Amino acid sequence: MAARRARAAAALLLGCCGAALASGVQDQAEQFFKSGHTNNWAVLVCTSRFWFNYRHVANTLSVYRSVKRLGIPDSHIVLMLADDMACNPRNPKPATVFSHKNMELNVYGDDVEVDYRSYEVTVENFLRVLTGRIPPGTPRSKRLLSDDRSNILIYMTGHGGNGFLKFQDSEEITNVELADAFEQMWQKRRYNELLFIIDTCQGASMYERFYSPNIMALASSQVGEDSLSHQPDLGIGVHLMDRYTFYVLEFLEEIHPASQTNMNDLFQVCPKSLCVSTPGHRTDLFQRDPQNVLITDFFGSVRKVEITAETISLDPNLAAFESKPPKDELAAEPLKYAEQLPVAQIIHQKPKQKDWHPPGGFILGLWALIIMVFFKTYGIKHMKHIF
Amino acid sequence: MAAAAGAAAADEAEKARGRRAALSFAAIAVVLGLPLWWRTTETYRAALPYADIAALGELSFQLAAPVAVVFAPGSLPGDLPRPLPFRETQEEETLLNPRTSIMSRYEMVYRSTTAQEEAALDAVTVQEADATLHPLQDASLGSLTVYVIPETSSLLPQCLTGSRCLAGYEITFSLLNPDPKSHAVHWDIEGAVSHYVQPFLDKLSFMANFSVDSQILYYAVLGVTPRFDKESSSFLLSAHSLPHVINPVEARLGSSAASLYPVLNFLLYVPERSHSPLYIQDKDGALVGTNAFHSPRWGGIMVYNVEGPAPPQASLPLRVDVDMVRVMEVFLAQLRLLFGVSREVLPPEFLLESPGNEGLADWELDRLLWARTVENVATVSTTLTSLAQLLDKIGNIVIKDDVASEVYRAVAAVQSAMAELATGRLHSAFQASKEAVTSSERAFFDPSLLHLLYFPDDQKFAIYIPLFLPMAVPILLSLAKIFREAKQRKKEPTKTD
């Protein structure tokens, strides 16, 4: 009887867990069509330098502004700008970056937090940010600290080609590397869902090779097409924005943190008549229907909150908890800076095993050897033995 | 004639030497050169225990939980299968997901009470009966069937919704005063932390490192305008506006500067005089008793209303002394929820002992430990299997020796954690699992693992062809010539007479 009752008690307790699970399943069905994310991140990359690529910096800063307006805080945005347009000596209006002609909207201001600037924007750093393989000692603002419940927006702009995107006019990232980086993010569960937007020439080639799940991609032009810029400003002397981003931003201006607009509307932005190029998108890797995906799932940051229904009861009359003696000893330790340079590691390092390289001129030497032996064996007149 | 024959023989000998030379060149190039080139151009990969990692993919946990069912005098049922004391083992298998299962083995010991327990059970109230270390559960139905749960709990863990177990947390308490002209708010946060929060953190101290700090922010507003409700003449924050509260205020909390550990923020908001009193409504429109809400993995916010309307002649700013007990009750409850410790709903026959000032009962701690250990082991196995899959898929990733040693250490730690779980030693199992997580994360996120930038195959050809082609052409052509001559000789064996 006791055994039965004990078993019944255990079964009841397990059953409570089961009941909780059952109601959880119902909740889950509701949640199925909603995204399961709890936080939002954005990685905004401008890859071009030089003054005449002003529009790429303006593109990125405009997206940065929209994303901040819709709620993503600076601590969750990694902004990479490859060149400084605001303080460029050729800027007739220093400390400003305009995104609309007639200098209507200054997207640079005093609350723009650029995390990677100028020469720090490299393919290697970009891949390190995505995969999380950052050297220790990197400040928090330069890291993408996402988890498996993060929705990440990745926006890239610059000059691109069929299968690559140019960084800093000196190196390139290929679509295969990008796909591999996303796969590494997926393997380590660094994202819940990912939205990839690219505004470059032949942008659609960059998302062709993705193979990880839960990725949605948009591009400003198809393979073989160029993305065009929007309008020049005669006062500044350069083009201020790219067409696709300009119309995307017009679209985003209508969105506020509580709006219910979905992704299908974003796909319609900038038809060929306005954009001259044909924007493309890719949703086959995404599990939800784009109809059910809200714009604010990626561009905004709506936190999941729960009402605190229960409290625990505290007894204010209990004496203060006596801290254990070892704690005091620890408190007496003098404070010091964290190790900036791991001297111990460097001093006691084993000598690094260098990979064996053949001596220089190896190939030339080998050639010379072969030719010498041949001539020795055959004499020059016997070259016909070979040819 | 002899000279001609001699010349022909010399010619023939020379040809043979030439053939041998060409063949030896080809042989050296293939046997020596090709392997040398291959070895010096491959990406360095230290050896990894792929078989063990694959074995980790199929997890089957074994948990042993010793359970003692103690019968106080007068509660012995008559139909026990065997006379006391006796042992029984019950096994139960739970499937968490298709590949992971938990086999719980309850070793039940049925016995009668010792004299001390009898004395404890003789106490008048349940609270007094809790004189021993182990919490006792009373089933009141006339018969005292006492179900004593020793150190390890027999309860299965709930869905792991709490924050992921990380190496450390930074807990920040912030007092938000948007209206310092009207309210001069004072809170004894140091005392409250040492009285109420520190015991809770001390109990969890071996699980993670905690650091606590506090701050006061002036002129920090919530970012959402509350509605005025005429009937109760108070201001209301509806449930659907709560998600928009956190982001505007987060930028001012300075949480990113604190440390590399994730930050849990607890905000106490004293509303402005013009918006007092401020209450939070839940989805059904009822007022929330605690006047607080929380967000998973972020923290919690509580609205503290200043007591009563101020007398009109009181001089501003009013002094407000925050009742820290009330506040800490809510914050501790939120902290427990954020860590995944939640109240079990028990059937009415059972009374649950309150956790007291420590904030966490022993059995809750055990359950948390168990859940964390399982979660850690699962994390490690996914990390290592992902690493193995990545190395398979992307050929260019280098594995250095120290990364390989971290992987070996992680695998060994996981295996020891599973072994400790099987024998019921929860503490050491947790330590082993924590070590496994640290090692595996360090291995996976080592900066050296950044794969070499992608080399498409046509680029590889473009690099190697100018090096090898000039060398290979003479060799191949001479081999072809030898082959042709050999075939020709076979066809006309009697060329020379």
PDB file of C-alpha atoms in Angstrom, chain A residues 20-279:
ATOM      1  CA  ALA A  20       2.557  21.085 -17.733  1.00  0.00           C
ATOM      2  CA  LEU A  21       4.004  19.595 -20.877  1.00  0.00           C
ATOM      3  CA  ALA A  22       0.560  19.050 -22.389  1.00  0.00           C
ATOM      4  CA  SER A  23      -0.465  22.647 -21.922  1.00  0.00           C
ATOM      5  CA  GLY A  24       2.964  23.512 -23.218  1.00  0.00           C
ATOM      6  CA  VAL A  25       2.183  21.594 -26.393  1.00  0.00           C
ATOM      7  CA  GLN A  26      -0.903  23.689 -26.932  1.00  0.00           C
ATOM      8  CA  ASP A  27       1.127  26.832 -26.465  1.00  0.00           C
ATOM      9  CA  GLN A  28       3.635  25.402 -28.861  1.00  0.00           C
ATOM     10  CA  ALA A  29       1.013  24.996 -31.558  1.00  0.00           C
ATOM     11  CA  GLU A  30       0.221  28.661 -31.127  1.00  0.00           C
ATOM     12  CA  GLN A  31       3.854  29.542 -31.238  1.00  0.00           C
ATOM     13  CA  PHE A  32       4.455  27.441 -34.310  1.00  0.00           C
ATOM     14  CA  PHE A  33       3.515  30.235 -36.632  1.00  0.00           C
ATOM     15  CA  LYS A  34       5.312  32.836 -34.627  1.00  0.00           C
ATOM     16  CA  SER A  35       9.019  33.118 -34.541  1.00  0.00           C
ATOM     17  CA  GLY A  36      10.615  31.583 -31.501  1.00  0.00           C
ATOM     18  CA  HIS A  37      13.212  34.263 -31.025  1.00  0.00           C
ATOM     19  CA  THR A  38      13.911  36.190 -27.864  1.00  0.00           C
ATOM     20  CA  ASN A  39      16.420  38.718 -29.074  1.00  0.00           C
ATOM     21  CA  ASN A  40      17.508  40.439 -32.258  1.00  0.00           C
ATOM     22  CA  TRP A  41      20.913  41.196 -33.678  1.00  0.00           C
ATOM     23  CA  ALA A  42      22.021  43.100 -36.724  1.00  0.00           C
ATOM     24  CA  VAL A  43      25.315  42.963 -38.614  1.00  0.00           C
ATOM     25  CA  LEU A  44      25.579  45.853 -41.062  1.00  0.00           C
ATOM     26  CA  VAL A  45      28.583  45.870 -43.350  1.00  0.00           C
ATOM     27  CA  CYS A  46      29.786  48.444 -45.819  1.00  0.00           C
ATOM     28  CA  THR A  47      32.732  47.076 -47.746  1.00  0.00           C
ATOM     29  CA  SER A  48      33.863  49.905 -50.001  1.00  0.00           C
ATOM     30  CA  ARG A  49      36.333  52.627 -49.431  1.00  0.00           C
ATOM     31  CA  PHE A  50      37.069  55.841 -51.344  1.00  0.00           C
ATOM     32  CA  TRP A  51      35.024  58.956 -51.609  1.00  0.00           C
ATOM     33  CA  PHE A  52      33.079  57.968 -54.692  1.00  0.00           C
ATOM     34  CA  ASN A  53      31.610  55.050 -52.770  1.00  0.00           C
ATOM     35  CA  TYR A  54      29.870  57.483 -50.447  1.00  0.00           C
ATOM     36  CA  ARG A  55      26.566  55.825 -51.260  1.00  0.00           C
ATOM     37  CA  HIS A  56      27.555  52.518 -49.695  1.00  0.00           C
ATOM     38  CA  VAL A  57      28.278  54.158 -46.368  1.00  0.00           C
ATOM     39  CA  ALA A  58      25.037  56.108 -46.623  1.00  0.00           C
ATOM     40  CA  ASN A  59      23.176  52.860 -47.387  1.00  0.00           C
ATOM     41  CA  THR A  60      24.530  51.151 -44.314  1.00  0.00           C
ATOM     42  CA  LEU A  61      23.957  54.104 -42.015  1.00  0.00           C
ATOM     43  CA  SER A  62      20.374  54.453 -43.203  1.00  0.00           C
ATOM     44  CA  VAL A  63      19.658  50.814 -42.454  1.00  0.00           C
ATOM     45  CA  TYR A  64      21.369  51.314 -39.089  1.00  0.00           C
ATOM     46  CA  ARG A  65      19.050  54.203 -38.314  1.00  0.00           C
ATOM     47  CA  SER A  66      15.939  52.251 -39.229  1.00  0.00           C
ATOM     48  CA  VAL A  67      16.964  49.282 -37.214  1.00  0.00           C
ATOM     49  CA  LYS A  68      17.659  51.431 -34.181  1.00  0.00           C
ATOM     50  CA  ARG A  69      14.408  53.237 -34.555  1.00  0.00           C
ATOM     51  CA  LEU A  70      12.546  49.949 -34.589  1.00  0.00           C
ATOM     52  CA  GLY A  71      14.133  48.898 -31.359  1.00  0.00           C
ATOM     53  CA  ILE A  72      17.406  47.034 -31.717  1.00  0.00           C
ATOM     54  CA  PRO A  73      19.840  48.574 -29.226  1.00  0.00           C
ATOM     55  CA  ASP A  74      23.436  49.494 -30.063  1.00  0.00           C
ATOM     56  CA  SER A  75      24.721  46.649 -27.959  1.00  0.00           C
ATOM     57  CA  HIS A  76      23.071  44.271 -30.420  1.00  0.00           C
ATOM     58  CA  ILE A  77      24.278  45.933 -33.606  1.00  0.00           C
ATOM     59  CA  VAL A  78      27.661  45.281 -35.179  1.00  0.00           C
ATOM     60  CA  LEU A  79      28.280  48.141 -37.590  1.00  0.00           C
ATOM     61  CA  MET A  80      31.225  47.855 -39.968  1.00  0.00           C
ATOM     62  CA  LEU A  81      32.099  50.825 -42.155  1.00  0.00           C
ATOM     63  CA  ALA A  82      35.093  50.516 -44.417  1.00  0.00           C
ATOM     64  CA  ASP A  83      35.731  54.189 -44.826  1.00  0.00           C
ATOM     65  CA  ASP A  84      35.011  57.414 -43.093  1.00  0.00           C
ATOM     66  CA  MET A  85      32.866  59.647 -45.243  1.00  0.00           C
ATOM     67  CA  ALA A  86      31.811  62.101 -42.578  1.00  0.00           C
ATOM     68  CA  CYS A  87      35.344  63.262 -41.891  1.00  0.00           C
ATOM     69  CA  ASN A  88      36.665  62.710 -45.368  1.00  0.00           C
ATOM     70  CA  PRO A  89      38.654  65.729 -46.542  1.00  0.00           C
ATOM     71  CA  ARG A  90      36.515  65.830 -49.680  1.00  0.00           C
ATOM     72  CA  ASN A  91      33.264  66.161 -47.784  1.00  0.00           C
ATOM     73  CA  PRO A  92      31.931  69.680 -48.263  1.00  0.00           C
ATOM     74  CA  LYS A  93      29.741  69.265 -45.196  1.00  0.00           C
ATOM     75  CA  PRO A  94      31.990  67.625 -42.606  1.00  0.00           C
ATOM     76  CA  ALA A  95      30.518  65.398 -39.904  1.00  0.00           C
ATOM     77  CA  THR A  96      27.475  64.581 -41.990  1.00  0.00           C
ATOM     78  CA  VAL A  97      26.447  61.757 -44.248  1.00  0.00           C
ATOM     79  CA  PHE A  98      23.331  62.503 -46.217  1.00  0.00           C
ATOM     80  CA  SER A  99      21.031  59.918 -47.633  1.00  0.00           C
ATOM     81  CA  HIS A 100      18.708  62.093 -49.619  1.00  0.00           C
ATOM     82  CA  LYS A 101      19.481  64.760 -52.169  1.00  0.00           C
ATOM     83  CA  ASN A 102      19.130  68.339 -51.128  1.00  0.00           C
ATOM     84  CA  MET A 103      20.747  67.217 -47.914  1.00  0.00           C
ATOM     85  CA  GLU A 104      17.483  66.467 -46.268  1.00  0.00           C
ATOM     86  CA  LEU A 105      18.408  63.634 -43.967  1.00  0.00           C
ATOM     87  CA  ASN A 106      21.651  63.364 -42.112  1.00  0.00           C
ATOM     88  CA  VAL A 107      22.146  59.774 -41.152  1.00  0.00           C
ATOM     89  CA  TYR A 108      25.334  60.443 -39.247  1.00  0.00           C
ATOM     90  CA  GLY A 109      24.916  62.012 -35.870  1.00  0.00           C
ATOM     91  CA  ASP A 110      26.241  61.824 -32.372  1.00  0.00           C
ATOM     92  CA  ASP A 111      24.728  58.498 -31.458  1.00  0.00           C
ATOM     93  CA  VAL A 112      26.196  56.395 -34.223  1.00  0.00           C
ATOM     94  CA  GLU A 113      28.337  53.621 -32.803  1.00  0.00           C
ATOM     95  CA  VAL A 114      30.676  52.193 -35.411  1.00  0.00           C
ATOM     96  CA  ASP A 115      32.204  48.926 -34.192  1.00  0.00           C
ATOM     97  CA  TYR A 116      34.588  48.107 -37.004  1.00  0.00           C
ATOM     98  CA  ARG A 117      35.948  51.082 -38.843  1.00  0.00           C
ATOM     99  CA  SER A 118      38.214  51.689 -41.772  1.00  0.00           C
ATOM    100  CA  TYR A 119      40.892  49.025 -42.189  1.00  0.00           C
ATOM    101  CA  GLU A 120      39.378  46.801 -39.544  1.00  0.00           C
ATOM    102  CA  VAL A 121      36.698  45.819 -42.035  1.00  0.00           C
ATOM    103  CA  THR A 122      38.309  42.799 -43.618  1.00  0.00           C
ATOM    104  CA  VAL A 123      37.021  39.461 -44.777  1.00  0.00           C
ATOM    105  CA  GLU A 124      38.789  37.791 -41.885  1.00  0.00           C
ATOM    106  CA  ASN A 125      37.231  40.059 -39.275  1.00  0.00           C
ATOM    107  CA  PHE A 126      33.827  39.702 -40.843  1.00  0.00           C
ATOM    108  CA  LEU A 127      34.071  35.912 -40.774  1.00  0.00           C
ATOM    109  CA  ARG A 128      35.360  36.041 -37.228  1.00  0.00           C
ATOM    110  CA  VAL A 129      32.391  38.110 -36.159  1.00  0.00           C
ATOM    111  CA  LEU A 130      29.982  35.697 -37.783  1.00  0.00           C
ATOM    112  CA  THR A 131      31.539  32.494 -36.510  1.00  0.00           C
ATOM    113  CA  GLY A 132      32.479  33.847 -33.101  1.00  0.00           C
ATOM    114  CA  ARG A 133      36.148  32.900 -33.370  1.00  0.00           C
ATOM    115  CA  ILE A 134      37.313  36.204 -32.031  1.00  0.00           C
ATOM    116  CA  PRO A 135      40.645  36.575 -30.245  1.00  0.00           C
ATOM    117  CA  PRO A 136      40.258  36.950 -26.502  1.00  0.00           C
ATOM    118  CA  GLY A 137      40.411  40.535 -25.352  1.00  0.00           C
ATOM    119  CA  THR A 138      38.103  41.823 -28.068  1.00  0.00           C
ATOM    120  CA  PRO A 139      35.644  44.262 -26.533  1.00  0.00           C
ATOM    121  CA  ARG A 140      32.046  43.271 -26.195  1.00  0.00           C
ATOM    122  CA  SER A 141      30.797  45.749 -28.732  1.00  0.00           C
ATOM    123  CA  LYS A 142      32.799  43.984 -31.434  1.00  0.00           C
ATOM    124  CA  ARG A 143      31.304  40.594 -30.818  1.00  0.00           C
ATOM    125  CA  LEU A 144      28.191  38.944 -32.111  1.00  0.00           C
ATOM    126  CA  LEU A 145      26.953  37.384 -28.898  1.00  0.00           C
ATOM    127  CA  SER A 146      23.928  35.716 -30.361  1.00  0.00           C
ATOM    128  CA  ASP A 147      22.427  32.460 -29.160  1.00  0.00           C
ATOM    129  CA  ASP A 148      20.041  29.897 -30.512  1.00  0.00           C
ATOM    130  CA  ARG A 149      17.061  32.171 -30.012  1.00  0.00           C
ATOM    131  CA  SER A 150      18.441  35.170 -31.855  1.00  0.00           C
ATOM    132  CA  ASN A 151      17.144  36.476 -35.123  1.00  0.00           C
ATOM    133  CA  ILE A 152      19.977  38.062 -37.027  1.00  0.00           C
ATOM    134  CA  LEU A 153      19.764  40.595 -39.827  1.00  0.00           C
ATOM    135  CA  ILE A 154      22.829  40.751 -42.055  1.00  0.00           C
ATOM    136  CA  TYR A 155      23.054  43.615 -44.497  1.00  0.00           C
ATOM    137  CA  MET A 156      25.955  43.932 -46.894  1.00  0.00           C
ATOM    138  CA  THR A 157      26.623  46.547 -49.501  1.00  0.00           C
ATOM    139  CA  GLY A 158      29.503  47.412 -51.740  1.00  0.00           C
ATOM    140  CA  HIS A 159      30.843  46.300 -55.093  1.00  0.00           C
ATOM    141  CA  GLY A 160      30.258  42.731 -56.055  1.00  0.00           C
ATOM    142  CA  GLY A 161      30.400  40.327 -58.914  1.00  0.00           C
ATOM    143  CA  ASN A 162      29.288  36.876 -59.829  1.00  0.00           C
ATOM    144  CA  GLY A 163      29.978  34.913 -56.693  1.00  0.00           C
ATOM    145  CA  PHE A 164      32.048  37.416 -54.766  1.00  0.00           C
ATOM    146  CA  LEU A 165      31.906  40.678 -52.879  1.00  0.00           C
ATOM    147  CA  LYS A 166      34.828  43.054 -52.840  1.00  0.00           C
ATOM    148  CA  PHE A 167      36.240  44.229 -49.519  1.00  0.00           C
ATOM    149  CA  GLN A 168      38.326  47.413 -49.326  1.00  0.00           C
ATOM    150  CA  ASP A 169      39.239  47.193 -52.998  1.00  0.00           C
ATOM    151  CA  SER A 170      41.859  44.598 -52.158  1.00  0.00           C
ATOM    152  CA  GLU A 171      40.256  41.305 -51.232  1.00  0.00           C
ATOM    153  CA  GLU A 172      37.055  39.461 -51.761  1.00  0.00           C
ATOM    154  CA  ILE A 173      34.694  37.129 -50.028  1.00  0.00           C
ATOM    155  CA  THR A 174      33.180  34.373 -52.120  1.00  0.00           C
ATOM    156  CA  ASN A 175      29.693  32.993 -51.832  1.00  0.00           C
ATOM    157  CA  VAL A 176      31.123  29.644 -50.787  1.00  0.00           C
ATOM    158  CA  GLU A 177      32.922  31.192 -47.821  1.00  0.00           C
ATOM    159  CA  LEU A 178      29.777  33.013 -46.797  1.00  0.00           C
ATOM    160  CA  ALA A 179      27.739  29.824 -47.026  1.00  0.00           C
ATOM    161  CA  ASP A 180      30.347  27.977 -44.972  1.00  0.00           C
ATOM    162  CA  ALA A 181      30.320  30.730 -42.360  1.00  0.00           C
ATOM    163  CA  PHE A 182      26.544  30.460 -42.062  1.00  0.00           C
ATOM    164  CA  GLU A 183      26.850  26.709 -41.768  1.00  0.00           C
ATOM    165  CA  GLN A 184      29.285  27.156 -38.899  1.00  0.00           C
ATOM    166  CA  MET A 185      26.837  29.521 -37.248  1.00  0.00           C
ATOM    167  CA  TRP A 186      24.097  26.963 -37.676  1.00  0.00           C
ATOM    168  CA  GLN A 187      26.208  24.133 -36.294  1.00  0.00           C
ATOM    169  CA  LYS A 188      26.925  26.131 -33.194  1.00  0.00           C
ATOM    170  CA  ARG A 189      23.315  27.288 -32.957  1.00  0.00           C
ATOM    171  CA  ARG A 190      24.246  30.920 -33.194  1.00  0.00           C
ATOM    172  CA  TYR A 191      21.015  31.955 -34.772  1.00  0.00           C
ATOM    173  CA  ASN A 192      17.350  31.096 -34.760  1.00  0.00           C
ATOM    174  CA  GLU A 193      16.589  32.710 -38.112  1.00  0.00           C
ATOM    175  CA  LEU A 194      18.719  34.773 -40.417  1.00  0.00           C
ATOM    176  CA  LEU A 195      17.766  37.444 -42.905  1.00  0.00           C
ATOM    177  CA  PHE A 196      20.450  38.265 -45.432  1.00  0.00           C
ATOM    178  CA  ILE A 197      20.112  41.397 -47.549  1.00  0.00           C
ATOM    179  CA  ILE A 198      22.705  42.362 -50.106  1.00  0.00           C
ATOM    180  CA  ASP A 199      22.810  45.428 -52.279  1.00  0.00           C
ATOM    181  CA  THR A 200      25.583  44.988 -54.833  1.00  0.00           C
ATOM    182  CA  CYS A 201      25.883  44.209 -58.488  1.00  0.00           C
ATOM    183  CA  GLN A 202      24.927  40.604 -59.247  1.00  0.00           C
ATOM    184  CA  GLY A 203      23.866  40.254 -55.658  1.00  0.00           C
ATOM    185  CA  ALA A 204      21.781  37.132 -56.201  1.00  0.00           C
ATOM    186  CA  SER A 205      24.955  35.127 -56.777  1.00  0.00           C
ATOM    187  CA  MET A 206      25.939  35.631 -53.154  1.00  0.00           C
ATOM    188  CA  TYR A 207      23.005  33.675 -51.801  1.00  0.00           C
ATOM    189  CA  GLU A 208      23.075  30.893 -54.362  1.00  0.00           C
ATOM    190  CA  ARG A 209      25.303  28.667 -52.285  1.00  0.00           C
ATOM    191  CA  PHE A 210      23.568  28.823 -48.919  1.00  0.00           C
ATOM    192  CA  TYR A 211      22.708  25.423 -47.539  1.00  0.00           C
ATOM    193  CA  SER A 212      21.954  25.955 -43.887  1.00  0.00           C
ATOM    194  CA  PRO A 213      18.350  26.018 -42.690  1.00  0.00           C
ATOM    195  CA  ASN A 214      16.378  29.065 -41.583  1.00  0.00           C
ATOM    196  CA  ILE A 215      17.972  31.552 -43.909  1.00  0.00           C
ATOM    197  CA  MET A 216      16.022  34.015 -45.984  1.00  0.00           C
ATOM    198  CA  ALA A 217      17.908  36.105 -48.499  1.00  0.00           C
ATOM    199  CA  LEU A 218      17.170  39.189 -50.537  1.00  0.00           C
ATOM    200  CA  ALA A 219      19.343  40.744 -53.212  1.00  0.00           C
ATOM    201  CA  SER A 220      19.102  43.870 -55.233  1.00  0.00           C
ATOM    202  CA  SER A 221      19.946  42.341 -58.592  1.00  0.00           C
ATOM    203  CA  GLN A 222      20.215  39.059 -60.431  1.00  0.00           C
ATOM    204  CA  VAL A 223      23.336  37.504 -61.836  1.00  0.00           C
ATOM    205  CA  GLY A 224      24.414  39.476 -64.872  1.00  0.00           C
ATOM    206  CA  GLU A 225      22.676  42.659 -63.761  1.00  0.00           C
ATOM    207  CA  ASP A 226      24.123  45.746 -62.156  1.00  0.00           C
ATOM    208  CA  SER A 227      22.589  47.489 -59.178  1.00  0.00           C
ATOM    209  CA  LEU A 228      22.285  51.127 -59.878  1.00  0.00           C
ATOM    210  CA  SER A 229      22.617  54.138 -57.688  1.00  0.00           C
ATOM    211  CA  HIS A 230      19.784  56.453 -57.024  1.00  0.00           C
ATOM    212  CA  GLN A 231      20.552  60.080 -57.452  1.00  0.00           C
ATOM    213  CA  PRO A 232      23.586  62.296 -57.230  1.00  0.00           C
ATOM    214  CA  ASP A 233      23.706  65.358 -55.101  1.00  0.00           C
ATOM    215  CA  LEU A 234      25.281  68.233 -56.965  1.00  0.00           C
ATOM    216  CA  GLY A 235      26.395  69.918 -53.791  1.00  0.00           C
ATOM    217  CA  ILE A 236      28.321  66.930 -52.472  1.00  0.00           C
ATOM    218  CA  GLY A 237      29.268  65.657 -55.872  1.00  0.00           C
ATOM    219  CA  VAL A 238      28.601  61.950 -55.457  1.00  0.00           C
ATOM    220  CA  HIS A 239      25.664  59.599 -55.588  1.00  0.00           C
ATOM    221  CA  LEU A 240      24.044  59.439 -52.207  1.00  0.00           C
ATOM    222  CA  MET A 241      22.203  56.128 -52.145  1.00  0.00           C
ATOM    223  CA  ASP A 242      21.610  52.980 -54.103  1.00  0.00           C
ATOM    224  CA  ARG A 243      18.179  52.474 -55.564  1.00  0.00           C
ATOM    225  CA  TYR A 244      17.293  49.234 -53.875  1.00  0.00           C
ATOM    226  CA  THR A 245      18.240  50.419 -50.414  1.00  0.00           C
ATOM    227  CA  PHE A 246      16.493  53.721 -51.022  1.00  0.00           C
ATOM    228  CA  TYR A 247      13.194  52.006 -51.711  1.00  0.00           C
ATOM    229  CA  VAL A 248      13.667  49.516 -48.916  1.00  0.00           C
ATOM    230  CA  LEU A 249      14.129  52.436 -46.561  1.00  0.00           C
ATOM    231  CA  GLU A 250      11.036  54.159 -47.855  1.00  0.00           C
ATOM    232  CA  PHE A 251       9.228  50.927 -47.095  1.00  0.00           C
ATOM    233  CA  LEU A 252      10.744  50.702 -43.625  1.00  0.00           C
ATOM    234  CA  GLU A 253       9.660  54.253 -42.801  1.00  0.00           C
ATOM    235  CA  GLU A 254       6.080  52.962 -42.718  1.00  0.00           C
ATOM    236  CA  ILE A 255       6.966  50.274 -40.196  1.00  0.00           C
ATOM    237  CA  HIS A 256       6.699  50.959 -36.489  1.00  0.00           C
ATOM    238  CA  PRO A 257       7.522  48.551 -33.667  1.00  0.00           C
ATOM    239  CA  ALA A 258       4.020  47.114 -33.451  1.00  0.00           C
ATOM    240  CA  SER A 259       3.226  46.770 -37.145  1.00  0.00           C
ATOM    241  CA  GLN A 260       2.144  43.491 -38.663  1.00  0.00           C
ATOM    242  CA  THR A 261       3.578  43.879 -42.176  1.00  0.00           C
ATOM    243  CA  ASN A 262       5.081  40.657 -43.437  1.00  0.00           C
ATOM    244  CA  MET A 263       7.945  39.634 -45.674  1.00  0.00           C
ATOM    245  CA  ASN A 264       5.911  39.282 -48.828  1.00  0.00           C
ATOM    246  CA  ASP A 265       5.592  43.044 -48.872  1.00  0.00           C
ATOM    247  CA  LEU A 266       9.330  43.421 -48.593  1.00  0.00           C
ATOM    248  CA  PHE A 267       9.780  41.157 -51.597  1.00  0.00           C
ATOM    249  CA  GLN A 268       7.668  43.533 -53.679  1.00  0.00           C
ATOM    250  CA  VAL A 269       9.807  46.524 -52.866  1.00  0.00           C
ATOM    251  CA  CYS A 270      11.574  48.140 -55.803  1.00  0.00           C
ATOM    252  CA  PRO A 271      10.137  46.530 -58.921  1.00  0.00           C
ATOM    253  CA  LYS A 272      12.127  46.616 -62.113  1.00  0.00           C
ATOM    254  CA  SER A 273      10.497  49.844 -63.233  1.00  0.00           C
ATOM    255  CA  LEU A 274      11.987  51.729 -60.314  1.00  0.00           C
ATOM    256  CA  CYS A 275      15.121  49.759 -59.697  1.00  0.00           C
ATOM    257  CA  VAL A 276      16.195  48.938 -63.266  1.00  0.00           C
ATOM    258  CA  SER A 277      17.642  45.714 -61.861  1.00  0.00           C
ATOM    259  CA  THR A 278      15.463  42.793 -60.800  1.00  0.00           C
ATOM    260  CA  PRO A 279      15.560  42.183 -57.069  1.00  0.00           C
TER     261      PRO A 279
END
